[in-house]
Short mmCIF file of C-alpha atoms in Angstrom, two decimals:
data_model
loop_
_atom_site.label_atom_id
_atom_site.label_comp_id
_atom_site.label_asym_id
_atom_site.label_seq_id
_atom_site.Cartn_x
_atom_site.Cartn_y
_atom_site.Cartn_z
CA UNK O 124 153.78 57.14 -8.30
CA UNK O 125 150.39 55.59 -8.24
CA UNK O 126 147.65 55.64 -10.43
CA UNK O 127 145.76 57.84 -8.38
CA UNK O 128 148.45 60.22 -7.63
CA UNK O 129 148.50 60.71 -11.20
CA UNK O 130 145.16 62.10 -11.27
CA UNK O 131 146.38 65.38 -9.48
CA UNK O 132 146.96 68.47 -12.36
CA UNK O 133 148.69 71.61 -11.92
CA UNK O 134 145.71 73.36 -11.06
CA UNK O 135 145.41 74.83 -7.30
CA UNK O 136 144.47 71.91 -5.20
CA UNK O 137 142.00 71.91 -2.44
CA UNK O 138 140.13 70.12 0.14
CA UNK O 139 137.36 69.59 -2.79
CA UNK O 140 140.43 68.26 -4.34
CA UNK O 141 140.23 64.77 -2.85
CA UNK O 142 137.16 64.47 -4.25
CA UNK O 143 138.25 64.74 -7.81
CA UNK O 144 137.63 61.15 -9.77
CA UNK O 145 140.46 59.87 -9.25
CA UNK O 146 140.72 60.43 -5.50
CA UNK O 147 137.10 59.65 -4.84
CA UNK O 148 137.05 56.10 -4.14
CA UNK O 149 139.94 55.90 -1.57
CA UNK O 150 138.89 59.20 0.03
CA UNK O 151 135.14 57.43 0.83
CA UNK O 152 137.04 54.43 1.88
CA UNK O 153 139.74 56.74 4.42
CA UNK O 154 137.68 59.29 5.17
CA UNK O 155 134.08 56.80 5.84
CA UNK O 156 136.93 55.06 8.25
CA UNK O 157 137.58 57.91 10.48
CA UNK O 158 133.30 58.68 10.59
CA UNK O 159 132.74 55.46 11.56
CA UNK O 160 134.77 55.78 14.77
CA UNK O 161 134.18 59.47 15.14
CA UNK O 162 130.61 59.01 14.74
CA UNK O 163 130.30 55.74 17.01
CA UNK O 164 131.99 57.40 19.70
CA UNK O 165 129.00 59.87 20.17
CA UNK O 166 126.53 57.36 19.16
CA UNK O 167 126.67 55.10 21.92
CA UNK O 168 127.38 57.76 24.57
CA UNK O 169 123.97 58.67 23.90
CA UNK O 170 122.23 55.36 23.96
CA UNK O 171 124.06 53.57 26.86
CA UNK O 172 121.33 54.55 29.40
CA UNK O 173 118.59 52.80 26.75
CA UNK O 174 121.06 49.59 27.08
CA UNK O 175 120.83 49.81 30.72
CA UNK O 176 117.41 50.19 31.25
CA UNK O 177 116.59 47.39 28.73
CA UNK O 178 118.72 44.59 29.80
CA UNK O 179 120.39 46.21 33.32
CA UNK O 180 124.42 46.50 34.28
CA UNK O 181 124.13 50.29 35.38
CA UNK O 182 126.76 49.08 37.30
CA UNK O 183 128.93 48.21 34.55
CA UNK O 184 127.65 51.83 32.47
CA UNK O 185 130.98 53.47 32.06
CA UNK O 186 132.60 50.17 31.08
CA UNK O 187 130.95 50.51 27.66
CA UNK O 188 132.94 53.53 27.22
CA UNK O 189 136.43 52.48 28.73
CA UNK O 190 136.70 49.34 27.02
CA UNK O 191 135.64 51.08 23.47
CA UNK O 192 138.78 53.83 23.97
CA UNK O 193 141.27 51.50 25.40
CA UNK O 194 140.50 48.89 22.42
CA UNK O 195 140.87 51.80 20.32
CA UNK O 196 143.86 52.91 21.15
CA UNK O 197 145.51 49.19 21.00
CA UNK O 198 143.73 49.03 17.47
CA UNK O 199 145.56 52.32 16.32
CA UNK O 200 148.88 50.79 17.85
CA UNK O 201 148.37 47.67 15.61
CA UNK O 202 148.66 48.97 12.28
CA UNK O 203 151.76 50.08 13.28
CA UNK O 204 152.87 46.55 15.12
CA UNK O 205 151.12 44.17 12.78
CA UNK O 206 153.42 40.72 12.16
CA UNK O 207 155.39 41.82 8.69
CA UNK O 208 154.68 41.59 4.94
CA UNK O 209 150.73 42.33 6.12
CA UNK O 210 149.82 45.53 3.34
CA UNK O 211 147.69 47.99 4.56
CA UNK O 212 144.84 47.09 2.43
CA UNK O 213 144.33 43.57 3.80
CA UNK O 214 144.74 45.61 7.65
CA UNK O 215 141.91 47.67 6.44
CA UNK O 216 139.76 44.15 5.59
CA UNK O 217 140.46 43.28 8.92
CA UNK O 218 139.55 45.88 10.53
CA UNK O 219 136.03 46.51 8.71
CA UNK O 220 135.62 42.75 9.04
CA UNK O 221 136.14 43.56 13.18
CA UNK O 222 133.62 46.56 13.46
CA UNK O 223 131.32 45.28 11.82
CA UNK O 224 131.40 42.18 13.92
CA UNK O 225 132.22 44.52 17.39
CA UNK O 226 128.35 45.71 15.99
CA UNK O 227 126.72 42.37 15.74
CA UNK O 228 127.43 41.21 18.88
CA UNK O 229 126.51 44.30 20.61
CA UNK O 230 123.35 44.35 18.90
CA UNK O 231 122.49 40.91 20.07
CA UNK O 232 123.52 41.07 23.68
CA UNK O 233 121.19 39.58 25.77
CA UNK O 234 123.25 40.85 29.08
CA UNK O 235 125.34 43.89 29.43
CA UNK O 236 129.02 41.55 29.61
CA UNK O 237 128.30 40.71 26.08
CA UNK O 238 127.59 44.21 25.22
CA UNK O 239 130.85 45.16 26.46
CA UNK O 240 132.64 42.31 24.94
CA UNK O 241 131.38 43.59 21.67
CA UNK O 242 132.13 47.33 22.84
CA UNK O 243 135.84 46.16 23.36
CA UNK O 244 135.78 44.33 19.72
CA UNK O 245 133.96 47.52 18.14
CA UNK O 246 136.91 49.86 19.91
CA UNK O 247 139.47 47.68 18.39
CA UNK O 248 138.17 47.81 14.83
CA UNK O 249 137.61 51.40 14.64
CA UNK O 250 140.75 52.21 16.20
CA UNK O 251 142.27 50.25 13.25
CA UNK O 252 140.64 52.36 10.64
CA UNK O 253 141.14 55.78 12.28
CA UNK O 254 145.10 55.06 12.06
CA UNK O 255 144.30 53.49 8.76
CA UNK O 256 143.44 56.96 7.17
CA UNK O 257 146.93 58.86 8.01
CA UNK O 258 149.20 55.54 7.28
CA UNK O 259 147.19 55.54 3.33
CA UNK O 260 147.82 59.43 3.08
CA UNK O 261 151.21 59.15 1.73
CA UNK O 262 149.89 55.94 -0.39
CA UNK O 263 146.92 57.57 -2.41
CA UNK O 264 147.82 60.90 -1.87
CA UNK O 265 150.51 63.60 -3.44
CA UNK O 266 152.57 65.43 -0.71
CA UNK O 267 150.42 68.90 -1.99
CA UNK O 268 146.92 67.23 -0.75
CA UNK O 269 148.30 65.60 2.68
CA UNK O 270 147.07 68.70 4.37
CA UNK O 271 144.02 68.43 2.92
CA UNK O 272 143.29 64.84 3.61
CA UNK O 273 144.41 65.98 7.42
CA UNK O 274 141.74 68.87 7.25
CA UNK O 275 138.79 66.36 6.23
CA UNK O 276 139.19 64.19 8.82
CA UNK O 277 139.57 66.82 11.72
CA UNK O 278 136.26 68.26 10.02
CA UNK O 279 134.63 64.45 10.10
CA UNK O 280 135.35 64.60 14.22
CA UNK O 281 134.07 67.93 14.13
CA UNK O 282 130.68 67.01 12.74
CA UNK O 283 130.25 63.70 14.28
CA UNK O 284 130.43 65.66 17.80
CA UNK O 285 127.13 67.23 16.54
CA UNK O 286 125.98 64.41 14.38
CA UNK O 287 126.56 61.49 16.84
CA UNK O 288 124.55 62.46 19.37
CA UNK O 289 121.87 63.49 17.01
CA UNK O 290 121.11 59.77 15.45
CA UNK O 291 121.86 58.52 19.06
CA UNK O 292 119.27 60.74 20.33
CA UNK O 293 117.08 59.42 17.32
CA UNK O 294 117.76 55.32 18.46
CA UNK O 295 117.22 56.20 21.93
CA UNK O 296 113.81 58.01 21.63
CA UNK O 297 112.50 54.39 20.05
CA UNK O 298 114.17 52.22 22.43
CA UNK O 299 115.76 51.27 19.02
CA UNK O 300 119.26 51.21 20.58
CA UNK O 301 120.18 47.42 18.89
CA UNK O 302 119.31 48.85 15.44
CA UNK O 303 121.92 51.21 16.22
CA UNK O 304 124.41 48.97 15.80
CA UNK O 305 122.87 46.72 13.49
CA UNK O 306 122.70 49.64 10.79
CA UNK O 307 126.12 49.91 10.93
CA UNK O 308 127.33 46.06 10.21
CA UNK O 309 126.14 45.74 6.55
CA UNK O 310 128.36 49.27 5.94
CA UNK O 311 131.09 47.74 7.69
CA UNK O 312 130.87 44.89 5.27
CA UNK O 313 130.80 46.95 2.23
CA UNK O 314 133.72 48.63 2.94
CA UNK O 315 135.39 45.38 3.54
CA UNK O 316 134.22 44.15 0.30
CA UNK O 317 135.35 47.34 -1.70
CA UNK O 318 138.77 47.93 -0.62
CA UNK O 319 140.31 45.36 -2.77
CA UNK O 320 138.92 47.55 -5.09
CA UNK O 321 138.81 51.03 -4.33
CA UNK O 322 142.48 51.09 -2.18
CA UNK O 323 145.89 50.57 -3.87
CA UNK O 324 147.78 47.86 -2.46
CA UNK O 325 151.29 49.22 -1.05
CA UNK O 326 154.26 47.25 -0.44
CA UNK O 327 155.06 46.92 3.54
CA UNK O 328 158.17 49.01 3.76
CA UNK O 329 158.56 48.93 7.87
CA UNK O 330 162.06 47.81 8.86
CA UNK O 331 161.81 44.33 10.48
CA UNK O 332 161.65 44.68 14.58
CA UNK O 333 159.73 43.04 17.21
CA UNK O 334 156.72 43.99 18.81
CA UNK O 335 157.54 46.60 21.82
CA UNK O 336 155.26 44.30 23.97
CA UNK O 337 155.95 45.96 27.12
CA UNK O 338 155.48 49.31 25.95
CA UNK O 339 152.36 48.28 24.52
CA UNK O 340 151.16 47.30 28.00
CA UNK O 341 152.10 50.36 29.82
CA UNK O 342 150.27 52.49 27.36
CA UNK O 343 147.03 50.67 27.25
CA UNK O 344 147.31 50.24 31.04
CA UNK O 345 147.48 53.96 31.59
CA UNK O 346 144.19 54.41 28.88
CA UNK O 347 142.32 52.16 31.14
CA UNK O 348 143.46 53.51 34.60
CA UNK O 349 143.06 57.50 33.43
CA UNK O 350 139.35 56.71 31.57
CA UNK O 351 138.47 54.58 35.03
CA UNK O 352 139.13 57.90 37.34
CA UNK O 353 136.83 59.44 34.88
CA UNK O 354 133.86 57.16 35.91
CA UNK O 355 134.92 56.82 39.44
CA UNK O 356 132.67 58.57 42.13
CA UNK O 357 135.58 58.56 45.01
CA UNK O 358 138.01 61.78 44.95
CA UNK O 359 140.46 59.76 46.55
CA UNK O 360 140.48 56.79 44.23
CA UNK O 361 140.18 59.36 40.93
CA UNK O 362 143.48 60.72 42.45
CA UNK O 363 145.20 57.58 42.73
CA UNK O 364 143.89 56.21 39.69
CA UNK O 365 145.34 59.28 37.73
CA UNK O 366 149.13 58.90 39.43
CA UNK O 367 149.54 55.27 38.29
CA UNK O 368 148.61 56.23 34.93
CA UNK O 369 150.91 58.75 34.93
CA UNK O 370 153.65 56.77 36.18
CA UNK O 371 153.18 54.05 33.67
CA UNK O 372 153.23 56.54 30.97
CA UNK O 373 156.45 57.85 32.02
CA UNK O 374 157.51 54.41 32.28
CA UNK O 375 156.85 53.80 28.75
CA UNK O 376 158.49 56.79 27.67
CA UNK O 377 161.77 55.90 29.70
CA UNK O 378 161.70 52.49 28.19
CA UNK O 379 160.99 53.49 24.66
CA UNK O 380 163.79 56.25 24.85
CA UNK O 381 166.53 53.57 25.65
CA UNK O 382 165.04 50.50 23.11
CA UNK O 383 166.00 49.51 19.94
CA UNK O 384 162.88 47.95 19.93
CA UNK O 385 160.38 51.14 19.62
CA UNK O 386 156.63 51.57 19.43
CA UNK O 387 156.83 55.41 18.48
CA UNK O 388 159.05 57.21 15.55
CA UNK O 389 162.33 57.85 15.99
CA UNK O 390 163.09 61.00 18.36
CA UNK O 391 159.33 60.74 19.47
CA UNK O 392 160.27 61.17 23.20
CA UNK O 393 163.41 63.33 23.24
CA UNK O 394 161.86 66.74 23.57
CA UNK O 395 164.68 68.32 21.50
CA UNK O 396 162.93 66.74 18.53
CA UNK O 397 160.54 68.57 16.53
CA UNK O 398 158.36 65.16 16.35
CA UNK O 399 158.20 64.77 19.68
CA UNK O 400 156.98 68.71 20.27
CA UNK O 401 154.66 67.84 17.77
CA UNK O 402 152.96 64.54 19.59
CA UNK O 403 152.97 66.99 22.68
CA UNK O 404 151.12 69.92 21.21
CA UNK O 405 148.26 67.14 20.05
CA UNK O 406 148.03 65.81 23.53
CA UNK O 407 148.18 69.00 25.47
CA UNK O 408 145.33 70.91 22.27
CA UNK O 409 143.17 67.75 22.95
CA UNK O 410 143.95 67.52 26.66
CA UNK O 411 142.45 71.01 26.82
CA UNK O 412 139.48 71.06 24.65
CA UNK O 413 137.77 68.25 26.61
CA UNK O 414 137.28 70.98 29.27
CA UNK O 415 134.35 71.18 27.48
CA UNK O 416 132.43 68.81 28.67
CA UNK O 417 131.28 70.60 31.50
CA UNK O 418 129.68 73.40 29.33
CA UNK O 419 126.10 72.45 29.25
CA UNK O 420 125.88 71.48 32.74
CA UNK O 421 127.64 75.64 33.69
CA UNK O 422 125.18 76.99 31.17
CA UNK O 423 121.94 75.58 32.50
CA UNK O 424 123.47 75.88 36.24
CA UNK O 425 124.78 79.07 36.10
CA UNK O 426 122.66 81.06 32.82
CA UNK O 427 119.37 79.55 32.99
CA UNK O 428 119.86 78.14 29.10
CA UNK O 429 117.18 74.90 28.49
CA UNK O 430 119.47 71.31 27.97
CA UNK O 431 118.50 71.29 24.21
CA UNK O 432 120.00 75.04 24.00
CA UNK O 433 122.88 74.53 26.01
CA UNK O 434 123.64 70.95 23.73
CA UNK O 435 123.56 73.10 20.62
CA UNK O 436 125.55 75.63 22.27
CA UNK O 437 128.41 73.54 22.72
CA UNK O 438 128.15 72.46 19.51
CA UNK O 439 130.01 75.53 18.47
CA UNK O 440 133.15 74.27 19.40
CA UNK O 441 132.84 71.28 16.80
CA UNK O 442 131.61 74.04 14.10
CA UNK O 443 134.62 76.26 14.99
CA UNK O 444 136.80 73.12 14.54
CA UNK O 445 135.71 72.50 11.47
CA UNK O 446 135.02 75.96 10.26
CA UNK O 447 138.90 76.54 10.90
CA UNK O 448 140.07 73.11 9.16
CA UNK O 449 138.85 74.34 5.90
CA UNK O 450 139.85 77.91 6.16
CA UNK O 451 143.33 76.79 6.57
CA UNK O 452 143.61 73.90 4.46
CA UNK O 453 145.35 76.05 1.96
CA UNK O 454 148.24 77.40 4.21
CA UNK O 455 151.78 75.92 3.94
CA UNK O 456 155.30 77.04 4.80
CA UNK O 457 155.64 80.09 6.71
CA UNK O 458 151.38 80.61 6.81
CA UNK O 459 150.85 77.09 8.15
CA UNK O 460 153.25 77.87 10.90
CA UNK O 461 151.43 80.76 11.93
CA UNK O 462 148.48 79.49 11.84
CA UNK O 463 149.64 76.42 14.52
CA UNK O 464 151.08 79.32 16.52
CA UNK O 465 147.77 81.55 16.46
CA UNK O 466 145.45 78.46 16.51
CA UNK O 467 147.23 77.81 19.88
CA UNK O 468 146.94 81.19 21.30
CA UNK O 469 142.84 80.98 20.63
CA UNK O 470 142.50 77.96 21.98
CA UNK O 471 144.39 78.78 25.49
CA UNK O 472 142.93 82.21 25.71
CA UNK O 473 139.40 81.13 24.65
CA UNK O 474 139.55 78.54 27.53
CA UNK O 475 141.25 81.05 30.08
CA UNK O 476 138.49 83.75 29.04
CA UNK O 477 135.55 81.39 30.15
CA UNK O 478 136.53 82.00 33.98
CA UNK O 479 135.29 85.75 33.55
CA UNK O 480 132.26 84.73 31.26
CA UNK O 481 130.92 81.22 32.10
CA UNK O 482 131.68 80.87 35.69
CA UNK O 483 128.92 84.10 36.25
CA UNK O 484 125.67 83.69 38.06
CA UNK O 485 123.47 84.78 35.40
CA UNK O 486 120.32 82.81 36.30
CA UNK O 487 118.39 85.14 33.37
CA UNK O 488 120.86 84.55 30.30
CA UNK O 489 121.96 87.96 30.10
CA UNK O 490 123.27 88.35 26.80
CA UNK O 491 125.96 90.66 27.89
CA UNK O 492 127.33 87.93 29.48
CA UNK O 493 126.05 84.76 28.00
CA UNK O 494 127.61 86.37 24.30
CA UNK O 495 131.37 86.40 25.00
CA UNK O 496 130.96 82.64 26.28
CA UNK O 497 129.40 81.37 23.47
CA UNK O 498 131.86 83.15 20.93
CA UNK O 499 134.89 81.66 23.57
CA UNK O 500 133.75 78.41 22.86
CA UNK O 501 133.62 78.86 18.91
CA UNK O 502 136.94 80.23 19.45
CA UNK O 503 138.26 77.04 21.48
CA UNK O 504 137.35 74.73 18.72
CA UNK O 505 138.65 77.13 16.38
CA UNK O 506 142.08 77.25 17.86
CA UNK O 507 142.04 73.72 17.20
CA UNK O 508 140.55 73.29 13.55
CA UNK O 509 143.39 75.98 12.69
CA UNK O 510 146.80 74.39 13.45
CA UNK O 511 145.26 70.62 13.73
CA UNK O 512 145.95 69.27 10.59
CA UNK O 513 149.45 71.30 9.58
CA UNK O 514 150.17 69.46 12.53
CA UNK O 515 149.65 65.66 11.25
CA UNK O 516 151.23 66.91 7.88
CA UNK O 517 154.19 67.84 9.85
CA UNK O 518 154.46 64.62 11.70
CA UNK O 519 154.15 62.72 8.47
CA UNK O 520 156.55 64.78 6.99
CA UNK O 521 159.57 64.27 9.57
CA UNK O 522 159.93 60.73 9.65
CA UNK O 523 161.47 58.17 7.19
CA UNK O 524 158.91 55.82 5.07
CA UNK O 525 160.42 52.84 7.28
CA UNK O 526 159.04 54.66 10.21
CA UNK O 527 155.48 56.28 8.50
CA UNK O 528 153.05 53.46 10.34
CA UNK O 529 154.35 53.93 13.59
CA UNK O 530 153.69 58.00 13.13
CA UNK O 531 150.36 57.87 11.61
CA UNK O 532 149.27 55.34 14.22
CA UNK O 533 150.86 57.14 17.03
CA UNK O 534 148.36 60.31 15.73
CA UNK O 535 145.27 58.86 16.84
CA UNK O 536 146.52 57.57 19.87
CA UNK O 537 148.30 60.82 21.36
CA UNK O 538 144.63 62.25 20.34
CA UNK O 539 142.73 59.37 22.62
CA UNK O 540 145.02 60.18 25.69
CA UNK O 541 144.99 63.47 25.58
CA UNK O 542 141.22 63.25 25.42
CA UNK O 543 141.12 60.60 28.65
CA UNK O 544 143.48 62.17 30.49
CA UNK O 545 141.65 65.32 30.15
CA UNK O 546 138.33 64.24 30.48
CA UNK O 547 140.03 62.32 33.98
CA UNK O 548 141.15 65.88 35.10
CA UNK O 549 138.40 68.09 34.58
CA UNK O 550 136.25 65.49 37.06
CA UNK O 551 138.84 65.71 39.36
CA UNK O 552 139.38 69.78 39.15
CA UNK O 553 135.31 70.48 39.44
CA UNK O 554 134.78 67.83 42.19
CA UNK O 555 137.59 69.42 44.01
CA UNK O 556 136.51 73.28 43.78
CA UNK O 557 132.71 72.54 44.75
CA UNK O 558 130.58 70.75 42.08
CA UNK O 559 128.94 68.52 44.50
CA UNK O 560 129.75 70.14 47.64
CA UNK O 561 129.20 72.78 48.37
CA UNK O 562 127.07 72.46 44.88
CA UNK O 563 124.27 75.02 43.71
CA UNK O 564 125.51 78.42 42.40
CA UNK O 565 128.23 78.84 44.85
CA UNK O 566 129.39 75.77 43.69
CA UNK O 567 129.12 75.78 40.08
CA UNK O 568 131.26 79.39 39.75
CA UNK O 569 134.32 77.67 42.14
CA UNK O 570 134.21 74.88 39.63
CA UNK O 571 133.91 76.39 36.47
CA UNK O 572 136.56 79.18 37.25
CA UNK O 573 139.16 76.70 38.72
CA UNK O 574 138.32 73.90 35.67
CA UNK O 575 139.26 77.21 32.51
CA UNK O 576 141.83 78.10 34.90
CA UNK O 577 143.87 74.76 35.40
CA UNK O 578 142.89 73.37 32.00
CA UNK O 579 144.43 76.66 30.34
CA UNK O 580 147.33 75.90 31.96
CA UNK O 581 148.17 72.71 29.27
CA UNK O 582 147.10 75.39 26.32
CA UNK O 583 150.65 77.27 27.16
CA UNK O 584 152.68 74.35 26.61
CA UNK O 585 151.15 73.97 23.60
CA UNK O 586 151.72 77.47 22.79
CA UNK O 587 155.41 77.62 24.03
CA UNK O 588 156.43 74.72 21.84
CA UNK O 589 154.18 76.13 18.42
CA UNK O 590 157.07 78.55 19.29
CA UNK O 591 160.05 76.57 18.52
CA UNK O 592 158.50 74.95 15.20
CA UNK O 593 160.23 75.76 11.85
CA UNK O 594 158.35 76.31 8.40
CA UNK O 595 161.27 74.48 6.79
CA UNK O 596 159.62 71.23 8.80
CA UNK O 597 156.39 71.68 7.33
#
């Protein structure tokens, strides 16, 4: 046991718990991980039109945001895959080191290539560190608190959905959008600095294997293909674009079944195993929630709400998310079970609900109407926020210490593709019904009741397998 896991008493822990002296320093080092990417993801979704307008490439624009999720994703992979006898500590250098300088060069960019060079180097550092704060849990934390390490970071994303935007907002009303990344490069070198300090060094206890190259590939060429039919204006090509993806991710999954030579845990793609219903609720909760995306754009279409409103509205589903983490950071056993099960049922049914009260022409923001969609959204997040984290102390809990990398790292990534292959879908489900065409009212209430409708349809999955999870796993 280590130092800091001797810190923890007898007396009822809580989130507040991590925060306790002895637990301090490595939860700011984990947890500031984890807002860093959370946070930058917002950040920079908010001043990319400022970067465009100052030095051009609109037609490079959603580049800045593929290239930061599929580096991401191959940054979370390579904690897991990273050559042997590497600690996590020095992994964590590296990767503060690599923000920090993703930052620099963004913020000097003279042309948008060089912006997305740095956007690709950014992605891959805070990937790193995202993964970096479930494969420490089991390091600096006691089994009692891995919950409620879990439950902080699924509130960090839940704030930095409201925050991010915020100080992007803030950058982009002073055309200061290369101090937004500056800011962030001396932080990235403190933390660098202070984890030989402030994080224990651990042993590297992975059995010895080669890198799953191949799988590798497949995955990080589906990330790229699913977040390009997001950008893509062509129904046609969004289509395609989507089928390849999902043919190299099956692809990957057949390989990685039959290797010896695995990227994921053990049992992570033989549905019979409780890990592998696991991954698959996280992709198909995450999948789901990015349905909302198209909120603000039904509200102001369809309920006359004002763009700052209808941006705080939406909002709510980060505060439920959060809200819902820290109710249920005290459940275990039998009451964490339930509350994957119910947080399930909320989320599907909040989503399925929206079809009767978002997709309404309400051009004067009846309340009657306008009410039960805003608490449906609260209630989406809040599905979420309920189950999220018994869920990552589940996965960590299944597998073998051997095998603990690969499952923390495989975390954030199931949570990036669920997120681009629902954010892929939704443009292809609203496009389809009559966003653009026919468009106006008509338009908006074919979109918005086939988008809750379809994107429901991944909540019951989620749903059927909360179903088949034991409390004795938790």
């Amino acid at each position: 046991m280590s130092s800091i896991e001797q810190t923890i008493t007898t007396k009822p822990a809580s989130v507040f718990s991590l925060f306790s002296p002895g637990l301090l320093p490595a939860t700011l080092m984990l947890g500031g991980g984890v807002v860093l990417y959370a946070v930058e993801s917002y950040i920079t979704a908010t001043i990319a039109p400022s970067i465009v307008r100052d030095i051009g490439g609109l037609a490079l624009f959603s580049w800045m945001t593929t290239l930061f999720v599929a580096a991401g994703v191959l940054g979370s992979i390579s904690v897991a895959t990273r050559p042997r006898g590497i600690g996590l500590r020095t992994v964590y250098i590296a990767a503060a080191l690599i923000f920090g300088a993703g930052n620099l060069i963004c913020a000097i960019a003279p042309v948008i290539q060089v912006v997305l060079a740095g956007r690709a180097v950014q992605g891959f550092g805070a990937g790193m560190l995202s993964a970096l704060g479930y494969a420490f849990i089991r390091f600096v934390y006691p089994q009692l608190l891995w919950r409620k390490a879990s439950t902080l970071y699924a509130a960090i994303w839940g704030v930095a959905t409201v925050l991010g935007p915020t100080l992007g907002g803030l950058f982009s009303q002073s055309s200061a959008w290369r101090e937004a990344f500056i800011v962030l490069v001396p932080l990235a070198g403190l933390m660098a600095l202070s984890a030989r300090w402030l994080l224990p060094r651990v042993e590297d206890d992975r059995l010895q294997q080669k890198t799953p190259i191949l799988q590798i590939a497949l995955l990080l060429a589906a990330v790229l293909l699913m977040s390009l039919a997001g950008t893509t204006e062509q129904m046609s090509s969004k289509i395609i674009l989507i089928a390849i993806s999902m043919v190299s991710v099956v692809t990957m999954l057949a390989i990685e079944r039959k290797s010896a030579n695995r990227l994921l845990p053990k049992g992570a793609v033989m549905i019979g195993r409780p890990i592998s219903r696991l991954y698959l609720m996280m992709f198909t909760l995450m999948m789901v929630l990015t349905s909302d995306i198209y909120i603000p754009y039904f509200l102001q279409t369809l309920h006359g709400v004002a763009p700052l409103v209808s941006g705080y509205l939406v909002a709510l589903v980060a505060l439920g998310w959060t809200l819902a983490a820290f109710l249920s950071a005290s459940f275990s056993g039998k009451r964490a079970g339930i509350a994957i099960v119910v947080g399930c049922l909320l989320e599907t049914a909040a989503t399925a609900s929206l079809i009767l009260f978002l997709a309404r022409d309400n051009p004067s923001g009846d309340l009657v109407l306008l009410g039960p969609a805003v608490v449906a959204m609260f209630l989406m997040g809040f599905g979420v926020g309920l189950g999220w984290a018994h869920l990552v102390a589940k996965v960590i809990g299944l597998v073998g210490n051997s095998e603990q990398d690969k499952a923390s790292a495989a975390i954030s990534t199931v949570q990036s593709l669920g997120g681009a292959f629902g954010s892929s879908l939704t443009g292809v489900i609203v496009n389809s019904a009559g966003l653009a065409d026919p468009g106006g009212i008509p338009g908006s209430m074919s979109a918005a009741a086939w988008l809750y409708g379809l994107m429901a349809l991944p909540g019951l999955v989620a749903v059927a397998m909360s179903l088949t999870l034991k409390p004795a796993s938790a």
